[in-house]
PDB file of C-alpha atoms in Angstrom:
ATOM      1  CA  UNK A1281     150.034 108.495  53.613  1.00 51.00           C
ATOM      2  CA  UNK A1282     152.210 110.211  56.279  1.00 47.00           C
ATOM      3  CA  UNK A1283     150.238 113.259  56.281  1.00 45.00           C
ATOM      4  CA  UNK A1284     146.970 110.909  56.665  1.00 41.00           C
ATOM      5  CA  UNK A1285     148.354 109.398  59.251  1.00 41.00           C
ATOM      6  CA  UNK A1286     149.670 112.399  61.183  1.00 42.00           C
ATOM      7  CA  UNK A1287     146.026 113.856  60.739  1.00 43.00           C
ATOM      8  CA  UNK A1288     144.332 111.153  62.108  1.00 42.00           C
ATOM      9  CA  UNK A1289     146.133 110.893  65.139  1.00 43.00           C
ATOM     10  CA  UNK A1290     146.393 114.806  65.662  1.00 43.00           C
ATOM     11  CA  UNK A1291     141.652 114.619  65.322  1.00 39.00           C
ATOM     12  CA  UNK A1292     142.211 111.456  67.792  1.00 41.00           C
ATOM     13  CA  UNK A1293     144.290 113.422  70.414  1.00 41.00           C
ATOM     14  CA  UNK A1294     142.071 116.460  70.073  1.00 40.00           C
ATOM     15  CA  UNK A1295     138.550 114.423  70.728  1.00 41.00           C
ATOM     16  CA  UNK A1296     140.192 112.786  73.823  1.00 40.00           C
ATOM     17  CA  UNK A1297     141.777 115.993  75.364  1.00 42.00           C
ATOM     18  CA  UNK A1298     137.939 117.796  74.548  1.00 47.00           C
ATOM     19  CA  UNK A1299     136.707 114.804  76.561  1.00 52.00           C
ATOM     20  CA  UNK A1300     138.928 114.606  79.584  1.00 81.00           C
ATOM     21  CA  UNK A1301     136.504 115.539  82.562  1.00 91.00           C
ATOM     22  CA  UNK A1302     137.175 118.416  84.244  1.00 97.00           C
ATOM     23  CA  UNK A1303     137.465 119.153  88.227  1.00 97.00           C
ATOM     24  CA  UNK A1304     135.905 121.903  89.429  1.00 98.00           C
ATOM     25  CA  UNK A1305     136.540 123.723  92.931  1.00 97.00           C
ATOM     26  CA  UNK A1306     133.477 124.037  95.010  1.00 97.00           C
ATOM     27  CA  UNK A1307     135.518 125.984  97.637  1.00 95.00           C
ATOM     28  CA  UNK A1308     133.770 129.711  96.878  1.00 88.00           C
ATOM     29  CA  UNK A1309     136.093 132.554  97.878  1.00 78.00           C
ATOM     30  CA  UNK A1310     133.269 134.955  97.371  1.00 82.00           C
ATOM     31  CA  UNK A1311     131.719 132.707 100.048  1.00 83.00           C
ATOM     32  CA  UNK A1312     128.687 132.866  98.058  1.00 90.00           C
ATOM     33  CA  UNK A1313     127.999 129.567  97.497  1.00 95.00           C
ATOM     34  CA  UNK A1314     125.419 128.060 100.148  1.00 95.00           C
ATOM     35  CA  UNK A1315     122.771 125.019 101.529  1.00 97.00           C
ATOM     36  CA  UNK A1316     119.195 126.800 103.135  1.00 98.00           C
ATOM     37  CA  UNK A1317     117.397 124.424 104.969  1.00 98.00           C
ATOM     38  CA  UNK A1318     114.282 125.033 106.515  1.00 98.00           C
ATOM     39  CA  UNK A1319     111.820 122.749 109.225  1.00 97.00           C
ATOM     40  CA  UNK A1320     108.283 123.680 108.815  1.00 97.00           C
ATOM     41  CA  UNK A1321     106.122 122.104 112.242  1.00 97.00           C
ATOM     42  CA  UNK A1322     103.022 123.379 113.042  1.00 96.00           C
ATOM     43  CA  UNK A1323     103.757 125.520 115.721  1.00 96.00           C
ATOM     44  CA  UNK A1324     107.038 127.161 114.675  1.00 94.00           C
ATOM     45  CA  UNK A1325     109.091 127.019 111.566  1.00 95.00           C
ATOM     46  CA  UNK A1326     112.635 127.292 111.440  1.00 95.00           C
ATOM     47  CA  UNK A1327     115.358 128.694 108.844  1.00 97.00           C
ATOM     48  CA  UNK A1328     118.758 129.106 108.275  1.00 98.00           C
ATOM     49  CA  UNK A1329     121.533 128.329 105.786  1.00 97.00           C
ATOM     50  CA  UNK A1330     125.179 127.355 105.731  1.00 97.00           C
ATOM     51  CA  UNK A1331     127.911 128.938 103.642  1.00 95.00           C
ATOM     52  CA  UNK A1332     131.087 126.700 104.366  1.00 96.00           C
ATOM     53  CA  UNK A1333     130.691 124.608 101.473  1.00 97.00           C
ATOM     54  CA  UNK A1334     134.117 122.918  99.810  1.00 97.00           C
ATOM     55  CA  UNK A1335     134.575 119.548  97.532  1.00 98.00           C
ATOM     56  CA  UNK A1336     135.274 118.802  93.986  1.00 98.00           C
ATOM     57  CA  UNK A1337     132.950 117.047  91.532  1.00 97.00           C
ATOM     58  CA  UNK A1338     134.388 115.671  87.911  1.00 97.00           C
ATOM     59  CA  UNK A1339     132.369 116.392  85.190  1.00 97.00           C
ATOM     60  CA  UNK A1340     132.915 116.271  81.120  1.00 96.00           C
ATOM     61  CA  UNK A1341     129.360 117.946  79.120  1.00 92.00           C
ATOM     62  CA  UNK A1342     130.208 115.122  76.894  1.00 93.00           C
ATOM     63  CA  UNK A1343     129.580 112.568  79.163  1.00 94.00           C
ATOM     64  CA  UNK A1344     127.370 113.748  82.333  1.00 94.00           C
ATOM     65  CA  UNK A1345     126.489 110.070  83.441  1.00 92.00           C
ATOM     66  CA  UNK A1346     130.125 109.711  84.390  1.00 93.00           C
ATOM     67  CA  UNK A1347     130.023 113.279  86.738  1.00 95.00           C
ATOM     68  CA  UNK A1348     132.043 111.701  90.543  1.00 96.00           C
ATOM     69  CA  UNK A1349     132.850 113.894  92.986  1.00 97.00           C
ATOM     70  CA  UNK A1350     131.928 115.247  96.898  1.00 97.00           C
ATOM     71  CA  UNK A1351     130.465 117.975  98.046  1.00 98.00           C
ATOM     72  CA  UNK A1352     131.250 119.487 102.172  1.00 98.00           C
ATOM     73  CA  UNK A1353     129.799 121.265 104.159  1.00 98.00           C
ATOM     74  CA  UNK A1354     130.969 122.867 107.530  1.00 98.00           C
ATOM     75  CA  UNK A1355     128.611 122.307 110.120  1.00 98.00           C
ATOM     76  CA  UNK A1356     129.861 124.967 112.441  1.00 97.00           C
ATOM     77  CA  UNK A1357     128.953 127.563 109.424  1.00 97.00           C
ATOM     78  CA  UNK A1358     125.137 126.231 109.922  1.00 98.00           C
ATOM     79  CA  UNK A1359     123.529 129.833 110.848  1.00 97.00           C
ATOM     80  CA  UNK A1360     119.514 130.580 112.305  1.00 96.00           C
ATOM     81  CA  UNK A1361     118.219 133.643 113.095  1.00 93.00           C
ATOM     82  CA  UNK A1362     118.395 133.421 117.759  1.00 92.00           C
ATOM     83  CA  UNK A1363     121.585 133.130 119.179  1.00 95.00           C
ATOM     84  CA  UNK A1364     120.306 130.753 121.549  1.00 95.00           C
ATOM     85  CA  UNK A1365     118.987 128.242 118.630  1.00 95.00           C
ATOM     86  CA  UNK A1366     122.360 128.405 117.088  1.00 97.00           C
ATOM     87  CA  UNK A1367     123.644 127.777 120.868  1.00 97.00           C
ATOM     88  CA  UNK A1368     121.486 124.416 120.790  1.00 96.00           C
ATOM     89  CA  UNK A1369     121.939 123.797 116.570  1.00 97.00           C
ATOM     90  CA  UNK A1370     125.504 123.583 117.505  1.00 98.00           C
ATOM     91  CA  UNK A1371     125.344 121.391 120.481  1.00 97.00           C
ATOM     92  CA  UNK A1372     125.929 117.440 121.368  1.00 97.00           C
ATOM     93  CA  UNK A1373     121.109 116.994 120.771  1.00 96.00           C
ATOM     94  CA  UNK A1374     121.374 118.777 117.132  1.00 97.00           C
ATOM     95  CA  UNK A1375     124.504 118.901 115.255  1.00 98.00           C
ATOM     96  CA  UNK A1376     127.088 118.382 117.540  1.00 98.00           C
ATOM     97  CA  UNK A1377     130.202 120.068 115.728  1.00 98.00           C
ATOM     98  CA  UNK A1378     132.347 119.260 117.786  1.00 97.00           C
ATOM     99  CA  UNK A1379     132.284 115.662 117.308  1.00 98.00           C
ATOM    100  CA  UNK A1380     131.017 115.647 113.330  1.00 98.00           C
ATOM    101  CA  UNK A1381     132.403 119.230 112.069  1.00 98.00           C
ATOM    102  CA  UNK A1382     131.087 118.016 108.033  1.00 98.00           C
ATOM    103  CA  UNK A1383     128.262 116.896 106.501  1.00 98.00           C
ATOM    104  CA  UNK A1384     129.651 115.253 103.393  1.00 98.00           C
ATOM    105  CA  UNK A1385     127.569 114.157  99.982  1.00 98.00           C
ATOM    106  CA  UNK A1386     129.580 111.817  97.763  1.00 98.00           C
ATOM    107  CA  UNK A1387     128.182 111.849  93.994  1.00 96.00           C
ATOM    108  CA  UNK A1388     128.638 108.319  92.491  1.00 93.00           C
ATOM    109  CA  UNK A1389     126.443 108.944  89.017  1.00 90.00           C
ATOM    110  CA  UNK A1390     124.341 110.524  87.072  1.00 92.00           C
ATOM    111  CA  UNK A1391     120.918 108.797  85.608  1.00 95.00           C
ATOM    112  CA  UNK A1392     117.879 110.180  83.408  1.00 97.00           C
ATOM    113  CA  UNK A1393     120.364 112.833  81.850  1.00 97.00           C
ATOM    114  CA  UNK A1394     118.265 115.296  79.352  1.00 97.00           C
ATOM    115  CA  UNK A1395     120.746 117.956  78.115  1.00 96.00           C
ATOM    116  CA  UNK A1396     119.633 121.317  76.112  1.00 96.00           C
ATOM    117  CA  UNK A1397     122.964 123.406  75.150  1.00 95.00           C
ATOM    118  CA  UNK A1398     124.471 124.332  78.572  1.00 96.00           C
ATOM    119  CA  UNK A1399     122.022 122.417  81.065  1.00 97.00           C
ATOM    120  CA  UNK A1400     121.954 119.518  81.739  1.00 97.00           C
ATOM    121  CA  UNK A1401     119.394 117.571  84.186  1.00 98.00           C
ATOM    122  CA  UNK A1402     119.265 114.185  86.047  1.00 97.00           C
ATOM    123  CA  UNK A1403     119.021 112.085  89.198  1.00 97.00           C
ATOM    124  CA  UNK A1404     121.743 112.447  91.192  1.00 96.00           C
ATOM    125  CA  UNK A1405     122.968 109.095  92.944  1.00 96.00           C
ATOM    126  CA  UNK A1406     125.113 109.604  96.053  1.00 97.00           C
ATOM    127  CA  UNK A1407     124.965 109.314  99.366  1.00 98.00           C
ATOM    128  CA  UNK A1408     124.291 111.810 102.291  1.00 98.00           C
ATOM    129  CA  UNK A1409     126.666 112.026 105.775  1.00 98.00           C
ATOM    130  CA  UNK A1410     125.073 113.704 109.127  1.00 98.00           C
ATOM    131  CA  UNK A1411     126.054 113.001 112.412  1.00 97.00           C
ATOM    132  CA  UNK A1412     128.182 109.900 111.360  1.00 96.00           C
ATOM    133  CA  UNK A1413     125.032 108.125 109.598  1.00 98.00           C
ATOM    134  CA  UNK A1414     125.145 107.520 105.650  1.00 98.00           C
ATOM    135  CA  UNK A1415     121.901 107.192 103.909  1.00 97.00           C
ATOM    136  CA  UNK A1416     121.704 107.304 100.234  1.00 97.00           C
ATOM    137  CA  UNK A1417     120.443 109.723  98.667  1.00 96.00           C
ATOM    138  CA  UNK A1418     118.826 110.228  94.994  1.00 97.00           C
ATOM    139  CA  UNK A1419     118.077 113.592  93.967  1.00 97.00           C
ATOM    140  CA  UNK A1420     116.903 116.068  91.254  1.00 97.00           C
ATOM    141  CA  UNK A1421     119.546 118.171  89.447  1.00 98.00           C
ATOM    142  CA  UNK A1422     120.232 121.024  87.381  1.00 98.00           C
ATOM    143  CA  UNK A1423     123.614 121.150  86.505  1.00 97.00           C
ATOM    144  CA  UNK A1424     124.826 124.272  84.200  1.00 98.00           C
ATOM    145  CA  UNK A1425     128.125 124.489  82.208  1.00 97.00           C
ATOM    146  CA  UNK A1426     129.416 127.539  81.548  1.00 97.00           C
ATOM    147  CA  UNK A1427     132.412 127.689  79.414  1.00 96.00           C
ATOM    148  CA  UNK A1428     135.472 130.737  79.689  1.00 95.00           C
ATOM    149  CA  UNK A1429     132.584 132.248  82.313  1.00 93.00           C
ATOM    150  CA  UNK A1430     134.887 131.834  85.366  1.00 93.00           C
ATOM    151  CA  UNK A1431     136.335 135.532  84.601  1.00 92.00           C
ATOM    152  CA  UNK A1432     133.052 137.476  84.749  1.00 90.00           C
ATOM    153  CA  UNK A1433     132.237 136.037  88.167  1.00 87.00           C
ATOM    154  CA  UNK A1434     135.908 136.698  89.298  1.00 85.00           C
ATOM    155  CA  UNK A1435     135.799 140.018  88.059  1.00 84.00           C
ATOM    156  CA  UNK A1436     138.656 138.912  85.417  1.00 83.00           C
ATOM    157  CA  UNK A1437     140.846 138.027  88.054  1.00 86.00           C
ATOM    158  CA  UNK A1438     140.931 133.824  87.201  1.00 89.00           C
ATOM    159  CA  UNK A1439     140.357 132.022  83.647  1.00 94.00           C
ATOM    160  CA  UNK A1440     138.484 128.929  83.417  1.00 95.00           C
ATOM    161  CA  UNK A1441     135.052 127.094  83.339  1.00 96.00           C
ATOM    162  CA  UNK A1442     132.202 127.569  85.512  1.00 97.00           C
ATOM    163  CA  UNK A1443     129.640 124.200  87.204  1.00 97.00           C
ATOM    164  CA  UNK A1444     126.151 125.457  88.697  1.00 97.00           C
ATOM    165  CA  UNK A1445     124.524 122.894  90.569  1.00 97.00           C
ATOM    166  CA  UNK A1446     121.504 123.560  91.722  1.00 98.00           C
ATOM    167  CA  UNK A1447     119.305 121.027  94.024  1.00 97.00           C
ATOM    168  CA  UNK A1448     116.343 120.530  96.381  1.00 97.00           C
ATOM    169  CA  UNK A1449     115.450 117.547  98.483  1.00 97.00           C
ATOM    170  CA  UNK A1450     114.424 116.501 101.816  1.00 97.00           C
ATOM    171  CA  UNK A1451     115.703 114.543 104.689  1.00 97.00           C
ATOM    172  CA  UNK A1452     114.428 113.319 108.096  1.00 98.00           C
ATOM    173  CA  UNK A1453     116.376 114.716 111.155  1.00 97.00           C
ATOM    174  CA  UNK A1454     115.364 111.853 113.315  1.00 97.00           C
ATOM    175  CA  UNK A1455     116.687 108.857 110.707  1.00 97.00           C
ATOM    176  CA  UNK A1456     120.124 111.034 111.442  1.00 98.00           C
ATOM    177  CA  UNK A1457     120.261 111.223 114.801  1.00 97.00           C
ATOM    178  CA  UNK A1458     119.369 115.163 115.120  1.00 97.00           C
ATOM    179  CA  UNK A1459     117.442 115.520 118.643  1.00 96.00           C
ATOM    180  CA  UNK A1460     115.078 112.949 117.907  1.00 95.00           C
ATOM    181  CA  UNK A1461     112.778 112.822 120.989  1.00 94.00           C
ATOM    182  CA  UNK A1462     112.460 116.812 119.951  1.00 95.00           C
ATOM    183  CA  UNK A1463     108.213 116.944 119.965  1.00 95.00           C
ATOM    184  CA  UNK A1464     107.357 117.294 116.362  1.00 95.00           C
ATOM    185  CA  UNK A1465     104.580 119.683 116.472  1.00 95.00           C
ATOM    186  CA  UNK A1466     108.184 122.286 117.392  1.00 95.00           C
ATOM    187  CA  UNK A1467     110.447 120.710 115.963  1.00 96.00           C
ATOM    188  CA  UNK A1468     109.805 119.047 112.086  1.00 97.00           C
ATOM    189  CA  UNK A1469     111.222 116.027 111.180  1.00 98.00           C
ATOM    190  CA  UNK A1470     111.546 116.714 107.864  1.00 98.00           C
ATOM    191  CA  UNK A1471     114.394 119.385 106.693  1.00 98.00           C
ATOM    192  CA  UNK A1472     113.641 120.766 103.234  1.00 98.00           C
ATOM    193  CA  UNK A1473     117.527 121.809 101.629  1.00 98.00           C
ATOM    194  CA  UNK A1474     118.140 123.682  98.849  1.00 98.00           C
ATOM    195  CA  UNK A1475     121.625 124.189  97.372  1.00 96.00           C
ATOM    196  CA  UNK A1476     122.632 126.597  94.692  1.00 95.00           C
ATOM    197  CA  UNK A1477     126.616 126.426  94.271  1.00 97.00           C
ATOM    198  CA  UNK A1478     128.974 127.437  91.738  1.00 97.00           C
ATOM    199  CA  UNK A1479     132.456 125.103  91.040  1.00 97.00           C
ATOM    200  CA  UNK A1480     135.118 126.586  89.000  1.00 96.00           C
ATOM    201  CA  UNK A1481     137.733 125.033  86.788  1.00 96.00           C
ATOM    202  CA  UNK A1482     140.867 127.462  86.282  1.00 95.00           C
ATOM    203  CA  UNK A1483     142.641 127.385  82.992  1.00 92.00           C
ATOM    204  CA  UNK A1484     146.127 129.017  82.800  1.00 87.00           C
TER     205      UNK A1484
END
């Protein structure tokens, strides 16, 4: 009976230690994580990207419908093509990074979760930070777990798990307060973002 017992709770600590959540580090030191974004008006189109992403997210592959976290980005690292545009991009009209230096996404769930070995898919629920205004936000995501792979993208240098989260959706400059009387046959009002970013988990 003692060795039942001991069993029992030695399979009950194991399945609640495999289901912890885990946190993983959005803060890339390869600095290859990144956002592109990307206005499309009828008379110019504009492109850049931003690399100065941070944040944690908690997520267990058992249980993706509990994934929390929050995502930053750096405005300042916002980058375009003309010195000039990243002149005005980084001014008081645009982005104004001197007054609202993130742009912060806070995951609250997970919904419509299909998973197929390591992917897993769903609507993201959150909400979305610019310029001091919060909208919420419900996206399409693809989020990839890959276990002990943390060493082959750090060259063996670090142990642990990998999170891919990959992303695209669109917002609407002007419901942020991003140089809205800007004429919109120039200047879009909608930004198309894309985000493809890699969190890791270190193990000892």
């Amino acid at each position: 009976m003692k060795l039942l017992l001991t069993s029992l709770a030695s399979l009950v600590l194991a399945s609640s230690l495999a289901a912890a959540p885990q946190t993983f580090d959005f803060k890339d030191p390869k600095g290859v994580n990144n956002v592109a974004f990307k206005l499309d008006a009828p008379l110019e189109a504009i492109q850049g990207s931003g690399n100065g992403i941070s944040g944690t997210v908690e997520f267990d592959p058992a249980n993706p419908s509990a994934a929390k976290g929050r995502i930053v980005l750096a405005t300042k690292s916002l980058q375009v093509p003309n010195p000039l545009m990243k002149e005005h991009l980084d001014g008081a009209q645009w982005m104004d990074v001197a007054t609202h230096p993130e742009i912060v996404f806070e995951l609250k769930s997970l919904r419509n979760i299909k998973t197929s070995g390591d992917v897993t898919t769903g609507d993201v629920i959150g909400t979305l930070t610019i310029k001091g205004v919060t909208q919420e936000l419900v996206t399409h995501v693809t989020a990839t777990y890959l276990k002990d792979k943390l060493a082959a993208r750090t060259n063996g240098q670090m142990k642990g798990d990998l999170l891919v989260l990959r992303t695209s959706f669109e917002v609407f400059r002007t419901q942020y307060g991003i140089n809205p009387g800007a004429p919109q046959d120039k200047v879009a009002d909608k930004i198309e973002l894309t985000l493809s970013i890699a969190g890791a988990a270190p193990k000892p």
